[in-house]
Short mmCIF file of C-alpha atoms in Angstrom, two decimals:
data_model
loop_
_atom_site.label_atom_id
_atom_site.label_comp_id
_atom_site.label_asym_id
_atom_site.label_seq_id
_atom_site.Cartn_x
_atom_site.Cartn_y
_atom_site.Cartn_z
CA MET A 1 146.01 108.94 197.96
CA SER A 2 143.06 109.12 195.83
CA ARG A 3 142.95 112.49 194.12
CA VAL A 4 141.83 112.48 190.32
CA LEU A 5 142.14 115.71 188.28
CA VAL A 6 139.72 116.02 185.12
CA ILE A 7 140.71 118.39 181.86
CA ASP A 8 138.50 118.85 179.57
CA ASP A 9 136.96 121.90 177.74
CA SER A 10 133.33 120.89 178.37
CA PRO A 11 131.79 122.03 181.80
CA MET A 12 129.31 119.42 181.41
CA LEU A 13 131.73 116.54 180.91
CA VAL A 14 133.96 118.09 183.62
CA GLU A 15 130.85 118.24 186.02
CA LEU A 16 129.47 114.76 185.34
CA THR A 17 132.70 112.93 185.64
CA VAL A 18 133.91 114.79 188.63
CA ARG A 19 130.72 114.00 190.39
CA ALA A 20 130.79 110.23 189.36
CA LEU A 21 134.38 109.78 190.79
CA THR A 22 133.22 111.59 193.90
CA ALA A 23 130.49 109.66 194.30
CA ALA A 24 132.99 106.40 194.04
CA GLY A 25 134.99 107.70 196.92
CA TYR A 26 137.68 109.71 194.77
CA GLN A 27 138.69 113.16 195.66
CA ALA A 28 138.05 114.58 192.23
CA SER A 29 138.11 118.12 190.65
CA GLY A 30 138.34 119.38 187.18
CA ALA A 31 140.05 122.00 184.97
CA GLN A 32 138.94 123.55 181.84
CA ASP A 33 142.23 125.27 180.49
CA LEU A 34 145.69 125.80 180.99
CA ALA A 35 145.15 128.51 183.76
CA SER A 36 142.85 126.43 185.59
CA LEU A 37 145.25 123.33 185.37
CA ASP A 38 148.09 125.30 186.69
CA GLN A 39 146.06 126.25 189.70
CA LYS A 40 144.74 122.85 190.25
CA LEU A 41 148.30 121.50 190.47
CA THR A 42 149.47 124.16 193.32
CA GLU A 43 146.61 122.56 195.44
CA GLY A 44 148.68 119.27 195.92
CA PRO A 45 149.73 116.25 194.06
CA PHE A 46 147.36 113.93 192.33
CA ALA A 47 147.32 110.21 191.74
CA LEU A 48 145.74 110.41 188.25
CA ILE A 49 145.23 113.28 185.79
CA LEU A 50 142.48 112.27 183.06
CA MET A 51 142.70 114.65 180.06
CA ASP A 52 140.62 115.01 176.84
CA VAL A 53 142.59 114.82 173.70
CA ASN A 54 140.84 117.59 171.54
CA MET A 55 140.44 120.82 173.03
CA PRO A 56 140.49 124.17 171.57
CA GLU A 57 143.58 125.88 173.73
CA MET A 58 145.61 122.65 173.98
CA PHE A 59 145.76 118.75 172.90
CA GLY A 60 146.00 116.25 175.71
CA ASP A 61 148.76 114.33 174.36
CA ASP A 62 150.90 117.62 174.44
CA VAL A 63 149.89 118.07 177.94
CA VAL A 64 151.34 115.10 178.90
CA GLU A 65 154.86 116.17 177.89
CA TYR A 66 154.23 119.55 179.43
CA LEU A 67 153.00 118.00 182.82
CA ARG A 68 156.07 115.30 182.82
CA ARG A 69 159.01 117.38 181.76
CA GLN A 70 158.26 121.01 182.86
CA LYS A 71 155.88 120.54 186.03
CA LYS A 72 157.54 117.21 187.12
CA VAL A 73 154.24 115.35 187.72
CA THR A 74 154.46 111.95 188.73
CA ALA A 75 150.71 111.10 188.39
CA LYS A 76 149.31 108.79 186.25
CA LEU A 77 148.65 110.26 182.98
CA VAL A 78 145.46 109.00 181.03
CA LEU A 79 144.05 110.37 177.61
CA TYR A 80 140.30 110.66 177.53
CA SER A 81 138.86 110.64 173.99
CA ASP A 82 136.22 109.78 171.41
CA ILE A 83 138.46 109.61 168.53
CA PRO A 84 139.16 105.99 167.00
CA GLU A 85 140.76 103.60 169.27
CA ALA A 86 143.76 102.71 167.28
CA GLU A 87 144.53 106.87 166.93
CA LEU A 88 143.97 107.18 170.80
CA GLN A 89 146.26 104.21 171.42
CA GLY A 90 149.08 105.75 169.06
CA LYS A 91 148.81 109.05 170.80
CA THR A 92 148.78 107.34 174.19
CA LYS A 93 152.26 105.58 173.14
CA ALA A 94 153.79 108.93 171.46
CA SER A 95 153.15 111.00 174.19
CA GLY A 96 154.13 108.67 177.14
CA ALA A 97 151.09 108.73 178.72
CA ASP A 98 150.02 105.61 181.23
CA GLY A 99 147.05 104.78 179.55
CA TYR A 100 143.72 105.81 177.95
CA ILE A 101 139.90 105.66 178.34
CA LEU A 102 137.55 105.70 175.37
CA LYS A 103 134.61 108.32 176.13
CA SER A 104 132.11 105.96 174.25
CA GLY A 105 132.48 103.70 177.45
CA GLY A 106 130.86 106.38 179.45
CA LEU A 107 131.14 107.04 183.39
CA GLU A 108 131.58 103.36 183.82
CA ALA A 109 134.77 102.99 181.91
CA VAL A 110 136.11 106.01 183.73
CA LEU A 111 135.60 104.52 186.96
CA GLY A 112 137.01 101.24 185.67
CA GLY A 113 140.01 102.77 184.30
CA VAL A 114 140.88 105.01 187.47
CA MET A 115 140.39 102.08 189.75
CA GLY A 116 142.64 99.85 187.33
CA LEU A 117 145.43 102.32 187.01
CA ILE A 118 145.43 103.55 191.10
CA GLY A 119 143.28 101.08 192.72
CA PRO A 120 140.27 101.79 194.78
CA PRO A 121 139.78 104.75 196.83
CA ALA A 122 142.16 105.26 199.67
CA LEU A 123 139.20 105.42 202.46
CA GLY A 124 137.74 102.36 200.91
CA VAL A 125 134.58 103.81 199.97
CA PRO A 126 132.48 101.01 198.28
CA THR A 127 131.55 101.35 194.66
CA ALA A 128 129.40 99.29 192.30
CA VAL A 129 131.99 99.33 189.53
CA PRO A 130 134.61 96.73 189.69
CA ALA A 131 138.31 96.93 189.32
CA ALA A 132 139.46 97.09 185.73
CA PRO A 133 142.73 96.67 184.36
CA ALA A 134 144.38 99.62 182.59
CA GLU A 135 143.38 98.77 179.52
CA PRO A 136 139.83 100.48 178.94
CA PRO A 137 136.53 98.35 179.03
CA ALA A 138 134.74 98.05 175.94
CA ALA A 139 132.70 100.42 174.63
CA ALA A 140 129.10 100.82 176.03
CA PRO A 141 126.38 99.74 173.24
CA GLN A 142 125.09 102.86 171.47
CA ALA A 143 121.72 103.69 171.26
CA PRO A 144 120.22 103.28 167.80
CA ALA A 145 119.93 106.47 165.69
CA ALA A 146 116.32 107.71 165.72
CA THR A 147 114.48 107.98 162.06
CA GLY A 148 112.67 110.83 163.33
CA GLY A 149 108.91 111.50 164.86
CA ILE A 150 107.78 109.84 167.79
CA PRO A 151 108.57 106.13 168.73
CA ALA A 152 105.76 103.94 170.05
CA ALA A 153 104.44 104.34 173.34
CA LYS A 154 105.78 102.43 175.97
CA PRO A 155 104.96 102.06 180.04
CA ALA A 156 107.86 103.90 181.55
CA THR A 157 106.81 103.37 185.39
CA ALA A 158 109.09 101.40 187.76
CA GLY A 159 107.93 100.26 191.06
CA GLY A 160 104.35 101.52 190.44
CA ARG A 161 105.83 105.36 190.77
CA LYS A 162 104.80 108.00 188.49
CA PRO A 163 106.71 108.27 185.21
CA ARG A 164 109.32 110.91 185.78
CA ILE A 165 110.09 113.74 183.10
CA LEU A 166 113.08 116.42 183.11
CA ILE A 167 112.02 119.27 181.04
CA VAL A 168 115.56 120.95 179.89
CA ASP A 169 114.56 124.27 178.49
CA ASP A 170 115.94 127.91 179.25
CA SER A 171 112.34 129.58 178.75
CA GLU A 172 110.79 129.45 182.06
CA MET A 173 107.34 130.26 180.58
CA THR A 174 107.40 127.24 178.10
CA ALA A 175 108.83 125.00 180.72
CA ARG A 176 106.10 125.75 183.18
CA ILE A 177 103.32 125.49 180.74
CA ILE A 178 104.63 122.00 179.81
CA GLU A 179 105.30 121.32 183.31
CA ALA A 180 101.43 121.85 184.22
CA ASP A 181 100.03 119.97 181.69
CA LEU A 182 102.18 116.78 182.27
CA VAL A 183 101.42 116.98 186.01
CA SER A 184 98.05 117.10 185.41
CA LYS A 185 98.64 114.10 183.27
CA GLY A 186 99.95 111.97 186.27
CA PHE A 187 103.53 112.72 185.69
CA GLU A 188 106.13 113.68 188.01
CA VAL A 189 108.24 116.31 186.20
CA HIS A 190 111.46 118.43 186.96
CA VAL A 191 112.36 121.45 185.28
CA ALA A 192 116.15 122.69 184.23
CA ASP A 193 117.51 125.62 182.48
CA THR A 194 121.05 124.86 182.90
CA ALA A 195 123.50 122.06 182.40
CA ASP A 196 124.47 122.01 185.99
CA LYS A 197 121.19 121.63 187.17
CA ALA A 198 119.96 118.90 184.62
CA THR A 199 123.28 117.18 185.78
CA LYS A 200 122.37 117.00 189.19
CA ILE A 201 118.75 115.72 188.65
CA ILE A 202 119.87 112.93 186.04
CA LEU A 203 122.70 111.85 188.56
CA LYS A 204 120.20 111.28 191.68
CA LYS A 205 118.71 108.08 191.47
CA GLN A 206 115.70 109.62 193.29
CA THR A 207 114.98 112.11 190.33
CA ARG A 208 116.44 110.39 187.64
CA PRO A 209 113.78 110.80 184.63
CA ASP A 210 112.45 108.25 182.34
CA LEU A 211 112.36 110.76 179.69
CA VAL A 212 114.37 114.00 179.00
CA LEU A 213 112.45 116.79 177.14
CA LEU A 214 115.34 118.43 175.85
CA ASP A 215 115.22 121.94 174.04
CA VAL A 216 118.03 121.67 171.50
CA ARG A 217 119.43 125.26 171.17
CA MET A 218 119.87 127.02 174.41
CA PRO A 219 122.38 129.85 175.77
CA ASN A 220 123.24 127.81 179.03
CA VAL A 221 123.03 124.29 177.42
CA ASN A 222 124.09 122.35 174.15
CA GLY A 223 121.33 120.22 173.68
CA GLU A 224 122.85 118.13 171.09
CA GLN A 225 126.03 117.33 172.90
CA PHE A 226 123.97 116.86 176.20
CA CYS A 227 121.71 114.19 174.49
CA ARG A 228 124.78 112.53 172.99
CA PHE A 229 126.46 112.32 176.43
CA ILE A 230 123.05 110.80 178.09
CA LYS A 231 122.68 108.29 174.92
CA SER A 232 126.56 107.10 174.88
CA ASN A 233 126.42 106.49 178.80
CA SER A 234 125.18 103.03 179.85
CA LEU A 235 124.39 104.34 183.54
CA PHE A 236 121.76 106.20 181.70
CA LYS A 237 120.58 103.60 179.09
CA GLY A 238 116.70 103.68 180.49
CA ILE A 239 116.64 107.52 179.97
CA LYS A 240 114.59 108.26 176.68
CA VAL A 241 115.41 111.87 175.03
CA LEU A 242 112.99 113.81 172.95
CA LEU A 243 114.24 117.15 171.47
CA CYS A 244 112.06 120.16 171.61
CA SER A 245 112.84 122.80 169.19
CA GLY A 246 111.95 125.48 166.73
CA GLU A 247 114.51 124.09 164.47
CA ASN A 248 113.24 122.82 160.93
CA VAL A 249 112.24 119.15 160.68
CA GLU A 250 115.39 118.32 158.67
CA GLU A 251 117.48 119.94 161.27
CA LEU A 252 115.91 117.89 164.14
CA GLN A 253 116.23 114.61 162.10
CA ARG A 254 119.93 115.32 161.62
CA ILE A 255 120.26 115.90 165.56
CA CYS A 256 118.35 112.64 166.22
CA ARG A 257 120.38 110.51 163.87
CA GLU A 258 123.86 111.85 165.20
CA ALA A 259 122.92 112.26 168.91
CA GLY A 260 121.03 109.16 169.16
CA ALA A 261 118.09 110.78 170.26
CA ASP A 262 114.70 108.60 170.66
CA GLY A 263 112.54 111.46 168.76
CA TYR A 264 111.62 114.86 168.34
CA ILE A 265 108.69 117.31 169.04
CA PRO A 266 108.39 120.61 167.16
CA LYS A 267 107.66 123.56 169.63
CA ASP A 268 104.51 124.78 167.92
CA ALA A 269 103.22 120.93 168.61
CA VAL A 270 101.01 120.23 171.43
CA MET A 271 104.11 118.86 173.75
CA GLY A 272 102.13 117.61 176.68
CA ASN A 273 99.82 115.30 174.54
CA MET A 274 102.92 114.06 172.56
CA VAL A 275 104.68 113.31 175.61
CA ALA A 276 102.03 111.54 177.59
CA LYS A 277 101.71 109.14 174.50
CA GLU A 278 105.45 108.23 174.83
CA LEU A 279 105.29 107.53 178.53
CA LEU A 280 101.57 106.25 179.25
CA PRO A 281 100.67 102.49 178.27
CA PRO A 282 98.53 102.46 175.35
CA THR A 283 94.88 102.17 176.12
CA GLU A 284 92.93 99.17 175.12
#
C-alpha cells in the first residue's frame, strides 16, 4: 500500500507536497484541519501520515497521540516542520512518531523520507529521488538573502528557448499589461492569479519559469510564503523571484532578506524594462 496523507494548514504546501508524491507514484491526499483529517481516515488506511508540527488548530505531535490512541492508526506517523532540528527530534521522540522531515529540505526531503519509511510506490512507478533512510536528508542550501534592488542581469535561456516568466498577480489588468510588454520583448509569459494556478505552472517542466514576478499582497496568495517555499526548495533552485508590490522599499527589503527573494520592483516602476534587464544578456 502506497497511500500517504499530508496534514498542513497551508493549502499551498499541501497542494505542492501532494502533487510531488503523486508524481512519484504514491496515492497522496491532503487535510488541513481535524475535520478533514477525520474524513480522510474514513476513506481507508494510509501507509504514512505526514503532519506539520505547528498549526493554528492543532500541534502535529499532539495529533500523533490522537491517531495512535483514539483512532488506532497503524500508519507511519512523521512530523514535518521548519523548527530547529534538535527541537523537532525531541518532539518526535516524546510523541512516539516514527520519524521527522525538515521542511528546509524541500520536496526532495519529503520524497526521500517517505521512501525510506515505507519504500517505493507499490506500483513501482520510477522516481528520480533515490531511497533514503528514515533520518531526513540534509537541508537544501538556502538562497542568499537579497540586499534589495535588482541583481546583475544574466542570461536565462536554456537550450535556445525563450526566457520564461511567471507573473503572479490578482489584478488581471496589471498582469496583462506586463505580459504584453514582456511578450513584445521576446519572453514566454505565463500568468496566475491564485496559488493553485501558480503551483501547477511551476511544477510542470514545460512551463517552469526562469523568473517569478510575484505580487506580495494578494487575497488569494501569500506572496511572502510562496517566495519562501520556492527559494527553500532545491527542485526550484534555478528560479529567480522578484517581488512586485506597492509596499514601501523598507518592507520589500525586509521580505527579500527573510524570504530569500532575488530582488524587488516597486509597482510604480517600469516593470517590463526592469524584468527584461534581469533576464536578457547584457549588450556589448
